[in-house]
PDB file of C-alpha atoms and ligand atoms in Angstrom:
ATOM      1  CA  MET A  14     -44.101   2.379   1.960  1.00 50.00           C
ATOM      2  CA  ALA A  15     -43.770   2.746   6.020  1.00 54.00           C
ATOM      3  CA  LEU A  16     -39.630   1.512   5.249  1.00 46.00           C
ATOM      4  CA  PHE A  17     -39.563   4.691   2.283  1.00 45.00           C
ATOM      5  CA  ARG A  18     -41.112   6.797   5.424  1.00 56.00           C
ATOM      6  CA  ILE A  19     -38.521   5.564   7.565  1.00 47.00           C
ATOM      7  CA  ALA A  20     -35.636   6.524   5.425  1.00 48.00           C
ATOM      8  CA  ALA A  21     -37.138   9.660   3.783  1.00 49.00           C
ATOM      9  CA  MET A  22     -37.519  10.716   8.352  1.00 47.00           C
ATOM     10  CA  LEU A  23     -33.894   8.894   8.498  1.00 44.00           C
ATOM     11  CA  LEU A  24     -32.777  11.227   5.709  1.00 42.00           C
ATOM     12  CA  THR A  25     -33.813  14.264   7.159  1.00 43.00           C
ATOM     13  CA  ALA A  26     -32.480  14.341  10.217  1.00 45.00           C
ATOM     14  CA  LEU A  27     -29.346  13.548   9.024  1.00 42.00           C
ATOM     15  CA  LEU A  28     -30.369  16.635   6.437  1.00 42.00           C
ATOM     16  CA  LEU A  29     -31.019  18.408   9.666  1.00 43.00           C
ATOM     17  CA  LEU A  30     -27.690  17.228  12.058  1.00 46.00           C
ATOM     18  CA  SER A  31     -25.358  18.461   8.731  1.00 50.00           C
ATOM     19  CA  CYS A  32     -25.879  21.708   8.421  1.00 49.00           C
ATOM     20  CA  LYS A  33     -24.920  22.511  12.381  1.00 53.00           C
ATOM     21  CA  HIS A  34     -28.072  24.408  12.979  1.00 54.00           C
ATOM     22  CA  THR A  35     -27.129  26.988  16.356  1.00 52.00           C
ATOM     23  CA  ASP A  36     -29.789  28.041  19.340  1.00 52.00           C
ATOM     24  CA  ALA A  37     -30.406  30.817  17.659  1.00 55.00           C
ATOM     25  CA  GLY A  38     -31.913  28.599  13.859  1.00 62.00           C
ATOM     26  CA  SER A  39     -28.755  29.754  11.707  1.00 88.00           C
ATOM     27  CA  THR A  40     -25.922  27.725  10.795  1.00 95.00           C
ATOM     28  CA  LEU A  41     -22.366  28.479  12.014  1.00 98.00           C
ATOM     29  CA  TYR A  42     -21.648  29.496   9.303  1.00 98.00           C
ATOM     30  CA  GLU A  43     -24.294  31.939   9.099  1.00 98.00           C
ATOM     31  CA  GLU A  44     -23.481  33.741  12.465  1.00 98.00           C
ATOM     32  CA  LEU A  45     -19.667  34.077  11.602  1.00 98.00           C
ATOM     33  CA  GLY A  46     -21.050  36.319   8.968  1.00 98.00           C
ATOM     34  CA  GLY A  47     -21.169  34.485   6.195  1.00 98.00           C
ATOM     35  CA  ARG A  48     -18.213  33.523   3.340  1.00 97.00           C
ATOM     36  CA  SER A  49     -17.853  37.875   3.799  1.00 98.00           C
ATOM     37  CA  GLY A  50     -17.142  37.325   7.184  1.00 98.00           C
ATOM     38  CA  ILE A  51     -15.112  34.742   6.998  1.00 98.00           C
ATOM     39  CA  ASN A  52     -13.194  36.292   4.535  1.00 98.00           C
ATOM     40  CA  GLN A  53     -12.576  39.202   7.188  1.00 98.00           C
ATOM     41  CA  ILE A  54     -11.603  36.922   9.760  1.00 98.00           C
ATOM     42  CA  VAL A  55      -8.899  35.423   7.642  1.00 98.00           C
ATOM     43  CA  ASP A  56      -7.594  38.382   6.436  1.00 98.00           C
ATOM     44  CA  ASN A  57      -6.660  39.634   9.965  1.00 98.00           C
ATOM     45  CA  PHE A  58      -5.382  36.227  10.479  1.00 98.00           C
ATOM     46  CA  ILE A  59      -3.248  36.975   7.734  1.00 98.00           C
ATOM     47  CA  THR A  60      -2.593  40.356   9.675  1.00 98.00           C
ATOM     48  CA  GLU A  61      -1.958  38.660  13.092  1.00 98.00           C
ATOM     49  CA  ILE A  62       0.631  36.852  11.000  1.00 98.00           C
ATOM     50  CA  GLU A  63       2.325  39.354  10.199  1.00 98.00           C
ATOM     51  CA  TYR A  64       3.179  40.867  13.282  1.00 98.00           C
ATOM     52  CA  SER A  65       3.710  37.304  15.088  1.00 98.00           C
ATOM     53  CA  PRO A  66       7.729  37.267  15.082  1.00 98.00           C
ATOM     54  CA  ASP A  67       7.029  33.157  16.845  1.00 98.00           C
ATOM     55  CA  ILE A  68       4.706  32.336  14.138  1.00 98.00           C
ATOM     56  CA  PHE A  69       5.797  34.276  10.684  1.00 98.00           C
ATOM     57  CA  PRO A  70       9.072  32.504  10.275  1.00 97.00           C
ATOM     58  CA  TYR A  71       6.013  29.064   9.928  1.00 97.00           C
ATOM     59  CA  PHE A  72       4.949  31.217   6.354  1.00 97.00           C
ATOM     60  CA  GLU A  73       8.339  32.783   4.984  1.00 95.00           C
ATOM     61  CA  ASN A  74       8.030  31.118   1.922  1.00 94.00           C
ATOM     62  CA  SER A  75       4.426  30.475   1.391  1.00 97.00           C
ATOM     63  CA  ASP A  76       2.158  31.009  -1.157  1.00 98.00           C
ATOM     64  CA  VAL A  77      -0.195  33.983   0.737  1.00 98.00           C
ATOM     65  CA  ALA A  78      -3.311  33.720  -1.651  1.00 98.00           C
ATOM     66  CA  ARG A  79      -3.139  29.895  -1.383  1.00 98.00           C
ATOM     67  CA  PHE A  80      -3.559  29.779   2.353  1.00 98.00           C
ATOM     68  CA  HIS A  81      -6.031  32.718   2.437  1.00 98.00           C
ATOM     69  CA  GLU A  82      -8.094  30.530  -0.654  1.00 98.00           C
ATOM     70  CA  LYS A  83      -8.156  27.923   1.286  1.00 98.00           C
ATOM     71  CA  LEU A  84      -8.438  28.344   4.941  1.00 98.00           C
ATOM     72  CA  SER A  85     -10.926  30.239   3.270  1.00 98.00           C
ATOM     73  CA  GLU A  86     -12.750  27.355   2.066  1.00 98.00           C
ATOM     74  CA  HIS A  87     -11.880  24.922   5.240  1.00 98.00           C
ATOM     75  CA  ILE A  88     -13.430  27.408   7.871  1.00 98.00           C
ATOM     76  CA  CYS A  89     -16.681  27.751   5.801  1.00 98.00           C
ATOM     77  CA  MET A  90     -16.539  23.837   6.014  1.00 97.00           C
ATOM     78  CA  LEU A  91     -15.990  23.656   9.475  1.00 97.00           C
ATOM     79  CA  ALA A  92     -18.289  25.777   9.729  1.00 98.00           C
ATOM     80  CA  SER A  93     -21.594  23.681   6.924  1.00 96.00           C
ATOM     81  CA  GLY A  94     -21.097  26.827   4.933  1.00 97.00           C
ATOM     82  CA  PRO A  95     -21.976  25.984   1.146  1.00 97.00           C
ATOM     83  CA  CYS A  96     -18.209  25.349  -0.126  1.00 94.00           C
ATOM     84  CA  ALA A  97     -16.133  22.072  -0.613  1.00 96.00           C
ATOM     85  CA  TYR A  98     -12.153  22.721   1.234  1.00 97.00           C
ATOM     86  CA  THR A  99      -9.697  21.954  -2.162  1.00 98.00           C
ATOM     87  CA  GLY A 100      -6.835  22.530   0.182  1.00 98.00           C
ATOM     88  CA  ASP A 101      -4.707  19.234   1.641  1.00 98.00           C
ATOM     89  CA  THR A 102      -5.205  17.411   4.318  1.00 97.00           C
ATOM     90  CA  MET A 103      -4.448  19.261   7.261  1.00 96.00           C
ATOM     91  CA  GLU A 104      -1.063  16.109   8.032  1.00 96.00           C
ATOM     92  CA  GLN A 105      -0.066  16.843   4.346  1.00 96.00           C
ATOM     93  CA  VAL A 106      -0.033  20.603   5.191  1.00 96.00           C
ATOM     94  CA  HIS A 107       1.401  20.869   8.466  1.00 97.00           C
ATOM     95  CA  ALA A 108       4.122  17.801   7.697  1.00 96.00           C
ATOM     96  CA  GLY A 109       7.882  18.942   7.778  1.00 95.00           C
ATOM     97  CA  MET A 110       6.415  21.823  10.053  1.00 96.00           C
ATOM     98  CA  ASN A 111       7.492  20.733  13.450  1.00 96.00           C
ATOM     99  CA  ILE A 112       4.687  22.528  14.271  1.00 97.00           C
ATOM    100  CA  SER A 113       4.983  22.630  18.874  1.00 96.00           C
ATOM    101  CA  GLU A 114       1.692  22.757  21.325  1.00 95.00           C
ATOM    102  CA  ARG A 115       3.064  26.227  22.431  1.00 97.00           C
ATOM    103  CA  ASP A 116       3.524  27.712  19.156  1.00 97.00           C
ATOM    104  CA  PHE A 117      -0.315  25.976  18.374  1.00 97.00           C
ATOM    105  CA  ASN A 118      -1.589  28.006  21.269  1.00 96.00           C
ATOM    106  CA  ILE A 119      -0.228  31.444  20.055  1.00 98.00           C
ATOM    107  CA  GLY A 120      -1.715  30.388  16.842  1.00 98.00           C
ATOM    108  CA  VAL A 121      -5.100  30.052  18.650  1.00 97.00           C
ATOM    109  CA  ASP A 122      -4.573  33.142  20.241  1.00 98.00           C
ATOM    110  CA  LEU A 123      -4.262  34.324  16.696  1.00 98.00           C
ATOM    111  CA  LEU A 124      -7.306  33.034  15.263  1.00 98.00           C
ATOM    112  CA  ILE A 125      -8.960  34.567  18.353  1.00 98.00           C
ATOM    113  CA  ASN A 126      -7.692  38.271  17.309  1.00 98.00           C
ATOM    114  CA  ALA A 127      -8.863  37.724  14.368  1.00 98.00           C
ATOM    115  CA  MET A 128     -12.345  36.880  14.912  1.00 98.00           C
ATOM    116  CA  ASN A 129     -11.995  39.814  17.585  1.00 98.00           C
ATOM    117  CA  LYS A 130     -11.177  42.421  15.179  1.00 98.00           C
ATOM    118  CA  ALA A 131     -13.850  41.313  12.451  1.00 98.00           C
ATOM    119  CA  ASN A 132     -16.969  41.329  16.208  1.00 98.00           C
ATOM    120  CA  ILE A 133     -17.810  38.209  16.185  1.00 98.00           C
ATOM    121  CA  PRO A 134     -18.712  37.375  19.951  1.00 98.00           C
ATOM    122  CA  HIS A 135     -17.084  34.823  22.051  1.00 98.00           C
ATOM    123  CA  THR A 136     -20.223  32.363  21.861  1.00 98.00           C
ATOM    124  CA  THR A 137     -19.203  32.282  17.931  1.00 98.00           C
ATOM    125  CA  GLN A 138     -15.951  32.072  18.616  1.00 98.00           C
ATOM    126  CA  ASN A 139     -16.087  29.003  20.861  1.00 98.00           C
ATOM    127  CA  LYS A 140     -18.478  27.592  18.305  1.00 98.00           C
ATOM    128  CA  LEU A 141     -15.837  27.319  15.073  1.00 98.00           C
ATOM    129  CA  LEU A 142     -12.710  26.922  17.725  1.00 98.00           C
ATOM    130  CA  ALA A 143     -14.524  24.182  18.791  1.00 97.00           C
ATOM    131  CA  THR A 144     -14.622  22.220  14.925  1.00 97.00           C
ATOM    132  CA  MET A 145     -11.317  22.934  15.004  1.00 94.00           C
ATOM    133  CA  THR A 146      -9.928  21.087  18.192  1.00 91.00           C
ATOM    134  CA  PRO A 147     -10.349  17.477  16.527  1.00 91.00           C
ATOM    135  CA  THR A 148      -7.631  18.806  14.089  1.00 92.00           C
ATOM    136  CA  ARG A 149      -5.438  19.511  16.300  1.00 93.00           C
ATOM    137  CA  LYS A 150      -3.663  15.723  16.158  1.00 93.00           C
ATOM    138  CA  GLU A 151      -3.146  16.126  12.544  1.00 95.00           C
ATOM    139  CA  ILE A 152      -1.053  19.387  13.213  1.00 96.00           C
ATOM    140  CA  ILE A 153       0.917  19.089  15.714  1.00 95.00           C
ATOM    141  CA  TYR A 154       4.731  17.619  16.034  1.00 88.00           C
ATOM    142  CA  LYS A 155       4.647  16.421  12.090  1.00 86.00           C
TER     143      LYS A 155
HETATM  144  C1  HEM B   4      -6.762  24.260  13.899  1.00 84.08           C
HETATM  145  C2  HEM B   4      -6.210  25.178  13.195  1.00 84.08           C
HETATM  146  C3  HEM B   4      -5.603  25.028  11.833  1.00 84.08           C
HETATM  147  C4  HEM B   4      -5.654  25.029  10.807  1.00 84.08           C
HETATM  148  C5  HEM B   4      -7.127  24.963  11.001  1.00 84.08           C
HETATM  149  C6  HEM B   4      -4.909  25.592   9.578  1.00 84.08           C
HETATM  150  C7  HEM B   4      -5.436  24.996   8.404  1.00 84.08           C
HETATM  151  C8  HEM B   4      -4.479  25.116   7.346  1.00 84.08           C
HETATM  152  C9  HEM B   4      -4.950  25.250   6.340  1.00 84.08           C
HETATM  153  C10 HEM B   4      -6.548  24.924   5.769  1.00 84.08           C
HETATM  154  C11 HEM B   4      -3.733  25.583   5.283  1.00 84.08           C
HETATM  155  C12 HEM B   4      -3.816  25.390   3.906  1.00 84.08           C
HETATM  156  C13 HEM B   4      -3.965  24.819   3.328  1.00 84.08           C
HETATM  157  C14 HEM B   4      -2.878  23.796   1.532  1.00 84.08           C
HETATM  158  O1  HEM B   4      -2.416  25.536   1.119  1.00 84.08           O
HETATM  159  O2  HEM B   4      -3.426  23.127   1.025  1.00 84.08           O
HETATM  160  C15 HEM B   4      -3.016  25.743   6.309  1.00 84.08           C
HETATM  161  C16 HEM B   4      -1.435  26.230   5.962  1.00 84.08           C
HETATM  162  C17 HEM B   4      -0.885  26.685   6.552  1.00 84.08           C
HETATM  163  N1  HEM B   4      -0.185  26.484   7.983  1.00 84.08           N
HETATM  164 FE1  HEM B   4      -2.214  25.981   9.007  1.00 84.08          FE
HETATM  165  N2  HEM B   4      -3.769  25.345  10.202  1.00 84.08           N
HETATM  166  C18 HEM B   4      -3.646  24.873  11.413  1.00 84.08           C
HETATM  167  C19 HEM B   4      -2.830  25.269  12.417  1.00 84.08           C
HETATM  168  C20 HEM B   4      -0.990  26.607  11.914  1.00 84.08           C
HETATM  169  C21 HEM B   4      -0.621  26.477  12.518  1.00 84.08           C
HETATM  170  C22 HEM B   4      -0.933  26.649  15.079  1.00 84.08           C
HETATM  171  C23 HEM B   4       0.820  26.952  12.022  1.00 84.08           C
HETATM  172  C24 HEM B   4       1.891  27.363  12.071  1.00 84.08           C
HETATM  173  C25 HEM B   4       2.389  27.863  13.585  1.00 84.08           C
HETATM  174  C26 HEM B   4       0.364  26.691  11.170  1.00 84.08           C
HETATM  175  C27 HEM B   4       1.312  26.943   9.970  1.00 84.08           C
HETATM  176  C28 HEM B   4       0.849  27.181   8.676  1.00 84.08           C
HETATM  177  C29 HEM B   4       1.835  26.912   6.830  1.00 84.08           C
HETATM  178  C30 HEM B   4       3.253  27.610   7.740  1.00 84.08           C
HETATM  179  C31 HEM B   4       0.312  27.228   6.456  1.00 84.08           C
HETATM  180  C32 HEM B   4       0.952  27.458   4.444  1.00 84.08           C
HETATM  181  C33 HEM B   4       2.074  25.961   4.646  1.00 84.08           C
HETATM  182  C34 HEM B   4       2.200  25.922   2.881  1.00 84.08           C
HETATM  183  O3  HEM B   4       2.963  27.917   2.179  1.00 84.08           O
HETATM  184  O4  HEM B   4       2.211  25.294   2.053  1.00 84.08           O
HETATM  185  N3  HEM B   4      -1.122  25.937  10.952  1.00 84.08           N
HETATM  186  N4  HEM B   4      -3.150  26.018   7.449  1.00 84.08           N
END
């Protein structure tokens, strides 16, 4: 019985941790404005890409609707939202693009512009960017 209680407590702790609750008591997903907030960020990001002479060439032959859907899912997943990512792995997607550190950083700047235009507070922006940092090594020079 005691063992069962300990297991239940551990499971609860694990679930709470996996929700990545923030100081304000809301999840990062909620801070981003849920699925509609994320869609707005991705809309803005696509516009930023279209106007970037450095980044647009990478996307010249891309299916924009698919990119929108998969990136929204990906951000939702990173922010502990209620969605499953159904796209390819970061390594598979960016393989052969040979994305330089410089272009990666420009991509991050474009995402920051997109979040500013969606009125996402800087503290929230930093939390999302922090979830993306580990994916960096799966994306550059592949
Ligand atoms: C942390 C940074 C990044 C993340 C999280 C990310 C994430 C993604 C995701 C989720 C997709 C869609 C995957 C799919 O269709 O299955 C995607 C596609 C793509 N990404 Fe990234 N990406 C990042 C950085 C970059 C950068 C810096 C570039 C270029 C400079 C780039 C270029 C592309 C291109 C061109 C596609 C479309 C590929 C296609 O049409 O098949 N990504 N990315």
